[in-house]
Short mmCIF file of C-alpha atoms in Angstrom, two decimals:
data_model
loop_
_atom_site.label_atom_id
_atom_site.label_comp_id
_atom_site.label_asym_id
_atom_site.label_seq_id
_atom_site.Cartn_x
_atom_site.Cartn_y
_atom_site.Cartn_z
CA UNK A 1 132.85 75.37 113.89
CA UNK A 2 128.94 76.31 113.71
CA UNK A 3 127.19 74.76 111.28
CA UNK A 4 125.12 77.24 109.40
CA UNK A 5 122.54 77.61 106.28
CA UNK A 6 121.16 80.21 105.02
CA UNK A 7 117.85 80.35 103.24
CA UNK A 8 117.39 83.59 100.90
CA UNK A 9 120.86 83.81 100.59
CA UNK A 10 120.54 85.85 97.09
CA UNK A 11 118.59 88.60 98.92
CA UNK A 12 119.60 91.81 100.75
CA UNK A 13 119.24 90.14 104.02
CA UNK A 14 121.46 87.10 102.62
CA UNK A 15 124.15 89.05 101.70
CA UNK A 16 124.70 90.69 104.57
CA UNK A 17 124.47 87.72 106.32
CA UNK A 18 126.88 86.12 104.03
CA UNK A 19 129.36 89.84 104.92
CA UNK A 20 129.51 88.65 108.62
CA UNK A 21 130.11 85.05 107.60
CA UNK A 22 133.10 85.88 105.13
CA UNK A 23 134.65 88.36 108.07
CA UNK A 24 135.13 85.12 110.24
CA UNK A 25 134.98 82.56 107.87
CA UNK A 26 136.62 80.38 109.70
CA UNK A 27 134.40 80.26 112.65
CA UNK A 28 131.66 78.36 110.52
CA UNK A 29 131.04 75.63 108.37
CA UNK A 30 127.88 76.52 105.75
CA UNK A 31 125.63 73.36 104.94
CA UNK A 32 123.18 74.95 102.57
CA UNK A 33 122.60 77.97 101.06
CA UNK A 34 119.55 78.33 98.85
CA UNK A 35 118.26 81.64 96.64
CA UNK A 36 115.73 82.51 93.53
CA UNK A 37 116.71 83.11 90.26
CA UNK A 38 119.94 84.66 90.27
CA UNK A 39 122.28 81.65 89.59
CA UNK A 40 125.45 83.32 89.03
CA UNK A 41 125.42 84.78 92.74
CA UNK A 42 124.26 81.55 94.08
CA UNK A 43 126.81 79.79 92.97
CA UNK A 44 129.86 81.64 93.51
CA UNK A 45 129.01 81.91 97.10
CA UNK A 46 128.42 79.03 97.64
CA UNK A 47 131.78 77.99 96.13
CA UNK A 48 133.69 80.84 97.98
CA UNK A 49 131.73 79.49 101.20
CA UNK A 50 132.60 75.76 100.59
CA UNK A 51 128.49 74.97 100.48
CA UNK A 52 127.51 71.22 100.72
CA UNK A 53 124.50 71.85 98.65
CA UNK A 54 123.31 75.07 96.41
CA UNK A 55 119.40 75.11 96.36
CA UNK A 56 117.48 77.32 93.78
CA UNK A 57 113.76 77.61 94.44
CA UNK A 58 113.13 77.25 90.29
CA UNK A 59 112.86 73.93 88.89
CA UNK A 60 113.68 74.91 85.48
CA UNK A 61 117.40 76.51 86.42
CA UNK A 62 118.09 73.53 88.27
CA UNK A 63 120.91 73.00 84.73
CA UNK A 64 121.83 76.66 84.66
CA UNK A 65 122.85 76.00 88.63
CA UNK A 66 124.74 72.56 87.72
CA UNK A 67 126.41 74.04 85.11
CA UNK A 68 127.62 76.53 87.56
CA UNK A 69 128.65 74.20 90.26
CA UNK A 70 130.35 71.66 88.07
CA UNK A 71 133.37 70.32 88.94
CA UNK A 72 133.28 71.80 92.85
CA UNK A 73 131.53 69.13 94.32
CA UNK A 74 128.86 70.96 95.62
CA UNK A 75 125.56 69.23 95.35
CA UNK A 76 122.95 71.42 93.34
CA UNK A 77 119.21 70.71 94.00
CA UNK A 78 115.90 72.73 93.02
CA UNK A 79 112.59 73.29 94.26
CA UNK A 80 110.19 73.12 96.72
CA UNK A 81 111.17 69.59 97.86
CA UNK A 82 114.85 70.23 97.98
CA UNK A 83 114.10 73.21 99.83
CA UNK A 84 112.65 71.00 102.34
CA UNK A 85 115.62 68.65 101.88
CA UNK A 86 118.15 71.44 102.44
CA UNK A 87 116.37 72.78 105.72
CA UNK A 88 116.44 68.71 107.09
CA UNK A 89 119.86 69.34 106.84
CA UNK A 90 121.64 69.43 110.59
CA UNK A 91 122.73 72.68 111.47
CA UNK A 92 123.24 75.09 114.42
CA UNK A 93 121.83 78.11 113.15
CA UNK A 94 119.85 78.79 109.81
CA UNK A 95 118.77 81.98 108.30
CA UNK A 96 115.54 82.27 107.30
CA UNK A 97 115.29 84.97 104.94
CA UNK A 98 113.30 83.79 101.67
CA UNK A 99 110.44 86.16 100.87
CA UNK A 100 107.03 85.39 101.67
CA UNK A 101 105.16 82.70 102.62
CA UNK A 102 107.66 80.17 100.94
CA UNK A 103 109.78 80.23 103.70
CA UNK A 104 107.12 78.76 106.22
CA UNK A 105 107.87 75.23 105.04
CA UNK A 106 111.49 75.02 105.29
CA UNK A 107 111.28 77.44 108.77
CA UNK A 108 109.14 74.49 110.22
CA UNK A 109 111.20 71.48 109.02
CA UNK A 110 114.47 73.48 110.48
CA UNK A 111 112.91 73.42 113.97
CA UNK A 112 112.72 70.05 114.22
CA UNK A 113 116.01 69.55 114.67
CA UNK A 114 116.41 72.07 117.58
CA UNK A 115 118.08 74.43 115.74
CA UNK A 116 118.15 78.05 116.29
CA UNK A 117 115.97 79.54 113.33
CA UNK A 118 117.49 83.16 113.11
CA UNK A 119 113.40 84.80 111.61
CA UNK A 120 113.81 87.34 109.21
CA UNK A 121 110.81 85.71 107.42
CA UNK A 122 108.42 87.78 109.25
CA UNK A 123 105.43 85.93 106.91
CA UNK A 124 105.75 82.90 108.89
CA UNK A 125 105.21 84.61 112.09
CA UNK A 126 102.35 86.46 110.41
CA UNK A 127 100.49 83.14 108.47
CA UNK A 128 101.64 80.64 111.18
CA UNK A 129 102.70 82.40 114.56
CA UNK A 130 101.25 79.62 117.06
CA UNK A 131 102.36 77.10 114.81
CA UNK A 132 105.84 78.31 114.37
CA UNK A 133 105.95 78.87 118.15
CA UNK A 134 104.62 75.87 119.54
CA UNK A 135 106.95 73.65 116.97
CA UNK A 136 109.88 75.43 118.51
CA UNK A 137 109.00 75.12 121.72
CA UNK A 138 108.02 71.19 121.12
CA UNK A 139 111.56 70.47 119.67
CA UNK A 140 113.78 72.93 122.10
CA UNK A 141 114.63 74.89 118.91
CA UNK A 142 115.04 77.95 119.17
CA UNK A 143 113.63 81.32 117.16
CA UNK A 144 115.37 84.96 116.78
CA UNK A 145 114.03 87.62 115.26
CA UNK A 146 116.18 89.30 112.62
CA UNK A 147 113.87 92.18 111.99
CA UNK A 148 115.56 95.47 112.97
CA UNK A 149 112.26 96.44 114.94
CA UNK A 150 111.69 92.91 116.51
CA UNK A 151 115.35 92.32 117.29
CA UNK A 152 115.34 96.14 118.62
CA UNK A 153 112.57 95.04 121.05
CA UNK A 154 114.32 91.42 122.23
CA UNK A 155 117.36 93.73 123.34
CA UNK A 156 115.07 95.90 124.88
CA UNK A 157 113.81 93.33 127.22
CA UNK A 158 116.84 91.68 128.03
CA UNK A 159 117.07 91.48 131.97
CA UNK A 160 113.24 92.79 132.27
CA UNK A 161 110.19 91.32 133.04
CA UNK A 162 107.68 91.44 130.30
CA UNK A 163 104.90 91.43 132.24
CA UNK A 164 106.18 95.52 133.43
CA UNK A 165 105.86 95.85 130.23
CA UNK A 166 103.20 99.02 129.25
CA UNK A 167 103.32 99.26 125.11
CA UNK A 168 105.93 98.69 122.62
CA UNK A 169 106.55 101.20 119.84
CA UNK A 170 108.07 100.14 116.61
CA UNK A 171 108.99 102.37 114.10
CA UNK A 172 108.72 103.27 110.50
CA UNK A 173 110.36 105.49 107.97
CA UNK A 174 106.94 106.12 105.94
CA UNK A 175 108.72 105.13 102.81
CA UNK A 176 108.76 107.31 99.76
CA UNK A 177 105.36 108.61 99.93
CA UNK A 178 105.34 109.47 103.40
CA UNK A 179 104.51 113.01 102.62
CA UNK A 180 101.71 111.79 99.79
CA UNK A 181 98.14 112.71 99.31
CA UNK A 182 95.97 110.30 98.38
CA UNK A 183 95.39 111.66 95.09
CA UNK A 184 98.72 111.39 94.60
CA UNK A 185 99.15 107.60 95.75
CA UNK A 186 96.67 106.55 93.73
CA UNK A 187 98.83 107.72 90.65
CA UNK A 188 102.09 106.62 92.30
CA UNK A 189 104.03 104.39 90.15
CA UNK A 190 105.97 100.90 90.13
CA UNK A 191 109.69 102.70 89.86
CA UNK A 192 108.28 105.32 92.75
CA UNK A 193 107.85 102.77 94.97
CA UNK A 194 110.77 101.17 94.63
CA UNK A 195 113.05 104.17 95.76
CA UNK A 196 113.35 103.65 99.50
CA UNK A 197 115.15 106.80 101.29
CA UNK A 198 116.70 104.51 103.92
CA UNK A 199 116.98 101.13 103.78
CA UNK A 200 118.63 99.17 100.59
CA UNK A 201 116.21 96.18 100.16
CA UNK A 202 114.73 93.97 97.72
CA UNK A 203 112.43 94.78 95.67
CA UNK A 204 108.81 93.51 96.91
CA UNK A 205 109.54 94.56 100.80
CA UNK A 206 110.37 97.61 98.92
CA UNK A 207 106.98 98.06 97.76
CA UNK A 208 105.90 97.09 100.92
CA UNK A 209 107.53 99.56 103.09
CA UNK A 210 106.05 102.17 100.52
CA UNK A 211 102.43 100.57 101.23
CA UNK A 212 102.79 100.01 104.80
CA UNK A 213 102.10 96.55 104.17
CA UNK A 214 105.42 95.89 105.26
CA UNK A 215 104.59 97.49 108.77
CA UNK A 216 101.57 96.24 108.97
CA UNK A 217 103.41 92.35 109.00
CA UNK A 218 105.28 93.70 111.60
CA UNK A 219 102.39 94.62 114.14
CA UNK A 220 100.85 91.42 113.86
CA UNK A 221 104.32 90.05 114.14
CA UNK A 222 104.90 91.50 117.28
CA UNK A 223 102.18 90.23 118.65
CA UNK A 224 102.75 86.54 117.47
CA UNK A 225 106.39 86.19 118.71
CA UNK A 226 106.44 88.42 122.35
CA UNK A 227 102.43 87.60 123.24
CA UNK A 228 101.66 91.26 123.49
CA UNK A 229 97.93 92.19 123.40
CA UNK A 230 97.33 94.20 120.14
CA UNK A 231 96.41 97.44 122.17
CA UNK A 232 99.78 97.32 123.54
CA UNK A 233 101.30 97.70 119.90
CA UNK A 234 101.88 101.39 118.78
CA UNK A 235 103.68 101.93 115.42
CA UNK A 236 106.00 105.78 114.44
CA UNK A 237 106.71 107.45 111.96
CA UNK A 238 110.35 107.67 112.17
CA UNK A 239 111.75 109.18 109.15
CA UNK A 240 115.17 108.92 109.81
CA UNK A 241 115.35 105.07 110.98
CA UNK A 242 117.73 105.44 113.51
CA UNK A 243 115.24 104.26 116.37
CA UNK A 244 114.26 100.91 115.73
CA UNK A 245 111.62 100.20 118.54
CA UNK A 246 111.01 101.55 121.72
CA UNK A 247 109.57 99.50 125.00
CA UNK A 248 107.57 101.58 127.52
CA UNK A 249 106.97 99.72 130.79
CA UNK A 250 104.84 100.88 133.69
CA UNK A 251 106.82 103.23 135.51
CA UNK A 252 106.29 105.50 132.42
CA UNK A 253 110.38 104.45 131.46
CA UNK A 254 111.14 104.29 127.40
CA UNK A 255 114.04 101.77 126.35
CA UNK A 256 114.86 102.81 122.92
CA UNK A 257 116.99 100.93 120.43
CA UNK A 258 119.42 103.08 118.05
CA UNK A 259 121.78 102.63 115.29
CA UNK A 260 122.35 103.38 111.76
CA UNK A 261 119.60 101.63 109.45
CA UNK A 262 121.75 98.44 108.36
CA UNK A 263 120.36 94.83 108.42
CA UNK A 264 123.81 93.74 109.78
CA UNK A 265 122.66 95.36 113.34
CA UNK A 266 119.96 92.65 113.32
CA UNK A 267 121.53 90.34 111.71
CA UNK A 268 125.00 90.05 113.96
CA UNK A 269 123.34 90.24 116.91
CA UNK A 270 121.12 86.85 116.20
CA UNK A 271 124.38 85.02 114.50
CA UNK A 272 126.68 85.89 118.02
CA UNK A 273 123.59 85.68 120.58
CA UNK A 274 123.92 85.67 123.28
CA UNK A 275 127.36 87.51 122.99
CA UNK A 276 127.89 90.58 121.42
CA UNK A 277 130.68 91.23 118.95
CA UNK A 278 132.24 93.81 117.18
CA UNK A 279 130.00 94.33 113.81
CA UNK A 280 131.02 96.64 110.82
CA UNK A 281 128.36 99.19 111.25
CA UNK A 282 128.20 102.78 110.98
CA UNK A 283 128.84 104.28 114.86
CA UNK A 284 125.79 106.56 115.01
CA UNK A 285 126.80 110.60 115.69
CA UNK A 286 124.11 111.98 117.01
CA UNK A 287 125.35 115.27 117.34
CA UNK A 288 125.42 114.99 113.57
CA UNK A 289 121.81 113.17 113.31
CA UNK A 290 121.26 116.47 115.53
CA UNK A 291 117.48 115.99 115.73
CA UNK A 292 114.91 112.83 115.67
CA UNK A 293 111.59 113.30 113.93
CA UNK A 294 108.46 111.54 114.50
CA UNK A 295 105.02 111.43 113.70
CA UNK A 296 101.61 109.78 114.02
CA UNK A 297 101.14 107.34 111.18
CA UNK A 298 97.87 108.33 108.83
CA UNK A 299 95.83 105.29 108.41
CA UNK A 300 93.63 106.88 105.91
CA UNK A 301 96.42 107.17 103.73
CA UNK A 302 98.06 103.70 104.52
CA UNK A 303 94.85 101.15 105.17
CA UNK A 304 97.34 98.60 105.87
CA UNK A 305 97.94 99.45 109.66
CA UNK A 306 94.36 99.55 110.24
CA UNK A 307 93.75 95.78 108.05
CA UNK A 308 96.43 94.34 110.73
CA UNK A 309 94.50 95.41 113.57
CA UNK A 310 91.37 93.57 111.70
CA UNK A 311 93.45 90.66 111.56
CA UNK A 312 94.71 90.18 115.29
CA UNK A 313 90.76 90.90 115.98
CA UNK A 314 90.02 87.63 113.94
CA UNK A 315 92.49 85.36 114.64
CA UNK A 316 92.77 82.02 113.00
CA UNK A 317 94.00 81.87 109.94
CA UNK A 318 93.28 85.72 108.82
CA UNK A 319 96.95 86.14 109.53
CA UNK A 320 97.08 83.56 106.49
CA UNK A 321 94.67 84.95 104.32
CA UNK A 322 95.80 88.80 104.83
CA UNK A 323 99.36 87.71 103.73
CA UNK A 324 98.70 85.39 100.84
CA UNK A 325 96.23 88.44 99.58
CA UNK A 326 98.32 90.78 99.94
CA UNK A 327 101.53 89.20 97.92
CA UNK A 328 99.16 88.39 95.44
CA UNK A 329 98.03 91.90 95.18
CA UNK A 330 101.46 93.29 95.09
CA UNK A 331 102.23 91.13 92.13
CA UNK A 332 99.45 92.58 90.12
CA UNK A 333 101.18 95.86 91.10
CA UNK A 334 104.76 94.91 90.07
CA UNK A 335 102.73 93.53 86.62
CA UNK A 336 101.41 97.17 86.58
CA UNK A 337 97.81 95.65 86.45
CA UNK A 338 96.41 97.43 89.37
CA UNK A 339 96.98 100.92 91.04
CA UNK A 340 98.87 101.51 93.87
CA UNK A 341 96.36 102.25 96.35
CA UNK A 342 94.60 98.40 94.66
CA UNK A 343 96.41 96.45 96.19
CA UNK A 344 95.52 97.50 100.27
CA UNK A 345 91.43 97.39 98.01
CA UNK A 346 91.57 93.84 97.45
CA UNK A 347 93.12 92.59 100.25
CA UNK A 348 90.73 94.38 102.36
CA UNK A 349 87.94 92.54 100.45
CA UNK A 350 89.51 89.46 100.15
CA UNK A 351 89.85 89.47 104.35
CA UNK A 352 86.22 90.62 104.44
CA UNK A 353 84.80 87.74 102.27
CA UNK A 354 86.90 85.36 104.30
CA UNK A 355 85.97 86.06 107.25
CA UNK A 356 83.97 83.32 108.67
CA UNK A 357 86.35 80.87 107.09
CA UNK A 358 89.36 82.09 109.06
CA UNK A 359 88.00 81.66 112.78
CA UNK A 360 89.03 78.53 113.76
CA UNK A 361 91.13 77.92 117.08
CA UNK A 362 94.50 78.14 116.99
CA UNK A 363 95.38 74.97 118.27
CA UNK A 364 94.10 73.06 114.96
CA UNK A 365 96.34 75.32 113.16
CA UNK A 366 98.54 73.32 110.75
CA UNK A 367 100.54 73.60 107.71
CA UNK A 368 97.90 72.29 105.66
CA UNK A 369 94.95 74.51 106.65
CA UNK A 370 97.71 77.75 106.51
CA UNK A 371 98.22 76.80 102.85
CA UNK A 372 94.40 76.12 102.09
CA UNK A 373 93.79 79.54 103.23
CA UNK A 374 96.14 80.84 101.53
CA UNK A 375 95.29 79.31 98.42
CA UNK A 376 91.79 80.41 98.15
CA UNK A 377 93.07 84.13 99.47
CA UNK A 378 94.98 84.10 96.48
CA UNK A 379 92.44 82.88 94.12
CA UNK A 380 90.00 85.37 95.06
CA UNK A 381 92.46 88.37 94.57
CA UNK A 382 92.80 87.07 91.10
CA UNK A 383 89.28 86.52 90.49
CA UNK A 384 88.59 90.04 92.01
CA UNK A 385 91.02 91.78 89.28
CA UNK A 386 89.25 89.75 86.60
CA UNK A 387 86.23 91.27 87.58
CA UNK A 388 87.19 94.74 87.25
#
């Protein structure tokens, strides 16, 4: 049996994780399984999994969650630290899916112990991408990208040589307001941007798929986990999501990676790599799809793609800074304190005023100086709102 955990386990990507794991449960024995607020769900998988400890990130359910568990066995923990605890744990293979730049910590202490870290935390690629690399590569651990666009472009180089490699293409659906004028964005509400036409996610990546924000992680991404110069990084607009990514190489040859927009895609193929194993997706009919649409992505209208370019210019930390800004910003936004077309505002400034505190070389990069940067990035979004 593989020993598994899974970090986010209350969230989209979680529970489809936790679909796979209940179609063979028997092939794995879960060690951890951690989530947010939502206690009820917590618990009862973790009891239908057989969990050796239920983690919520909230200190003050930590009663709520041993009131759920009690009488199972099932150790119940909460907080940062016993997030940390939880990822110490051995396993094989761990999930990291938690949201943000929380799941940086526990991604890091998981490597240590060799495991393969199975990334659909894109943040800590984005904050912490030599850091997160070289641990993994210090400790023979192991990391897999779970995002459909990065996972598309792993299959798309299996058996090649990535220096043939031309450009990669990764795609995205342009949200809700795909079709929006800036006049109308800037009017564009908090129940707007939570209606995504393809994907079913969470709420904040959501937002952030409506932004571009959420594409604009995944260019800088890109670059952190294949090495790929940032010219070599195109993004689509790709309303229908059935193309994931694309890699060119130099004989002018596209590799494209298809399939009906469900996280399980991703997801299966980093729980059974290197195999491949029958999944319960959707067979694509492309007869039926009948067309595929795409289009040149307007960075007037989405700033976002344009700021991640900035940030691969910088270097350093600005991976941390543009990140920390930018959930910080989005909160003000679920709050309904700030506009929609705010939040891409203040993270551009906060990036701008930062920017001679960000350029240091990578190879002093630690978890400290991520989360100092990140800090102060968040501060100043704050302070910035006050302001206004």
């Amino acid at each position: 049996m593989r020993r598994i955990s899974i970090f986010g386990a209350t969230g989209s990507i979680g529970q489809s994780t936790i679909d796979l794991i209940r179609r063979d449960r028997d092939a794995y024995d879960v060690v951890a399984l951690t989530g947010g607020g939502n206690i009820d769900l917590l618990a009862k998988d973790a009891i239908d999994l057989g969990a050796k400890v239920a983690v919520t990130a909230y200190e003050d359910r930590l009663a709520d969650l041993k009131s759920a568990l009690s009488g199972t066995g099932i150790q119940a923990a909460a907080g940062e630290h016993a997030l940390i605890e939880a990822a110490d744990r051995e396993a094989d293979w761990i999930m990291s899916a938690i949201v943000g730049s929380a799941g940086l910590a526990p991604g890091l202490h998981a490597l240590r112990h060799g495991t393969t870290l199975a990334l659909a935390n894109k943040e800590s690629l984005v904050t912490a991408g030599p850091l997160l690399m070289r641990s993994a590569q210090s400790h023979g651990a192991r990391v897999l990208p779970v995002d459909s666009e990065h996972s598309a472009v792993f299959q798309g180089l299996v058996g090649e040589d990535q220096s043939e490699v031309e450009r990669v293409i990764i795609t995205a659906s342009g949200g809700p307001f795909r079709d929006w004028s800036l006049d109308q964005l800037k009017g564009a509400t908090l129940a707007q941007a939570c209606k995504h036409p393809s994907w079913d996610m969470g709420q904040r990546i959501t937002i952030d798929s409506a932004s571009m924000f959420n594409k604009a992680l995944e260019i800088i991404e890109t670059k952190e986990y294949f090495g790929f110069a940032p010219d070599q990084i195109e993004v689509l607009v790709h309303p229908g999501s059935y193309v994931h990514a694309l890699v060119g190489f130099r004989d002018g040859a596209l590799m494209a990676h298809l399939g009906a927009p469900d996280m399980r895609h991703a997801i299966g193929y980093a729980l059974h790599w290197p195999e491949r194993r029958d999944l319960p997706v959707e067979r694509l009919d492309l007869a039926k799809v009948g067309q595929l649409r795409f289009e040149a992505p307007d960075e007037t209208r989405f700033p976002p793609l344009r700021l991640a370019r900035q940030v691969m210019e910088m270097g350093g930390l600005a991976g941390s800074v543009f990140n920390a800004a930018k959930e910080a910003a989005l909160d003000l936004f679920i709050a309904q304190k700030i506009g929609f077309l705010d939040m891409a505002r203040l993270t551009e400034e906060v990036l701008n005023q930062m920017s001679t505190d960000v350029s240091q070389p990578q190879t002093n990069m630690s978890l400290d100086t991520v989360l100092a940067a990140d800090k102060e990035a968040r501060a100043r979004v704050m302070a910035l709102q006050t302001k206004q």
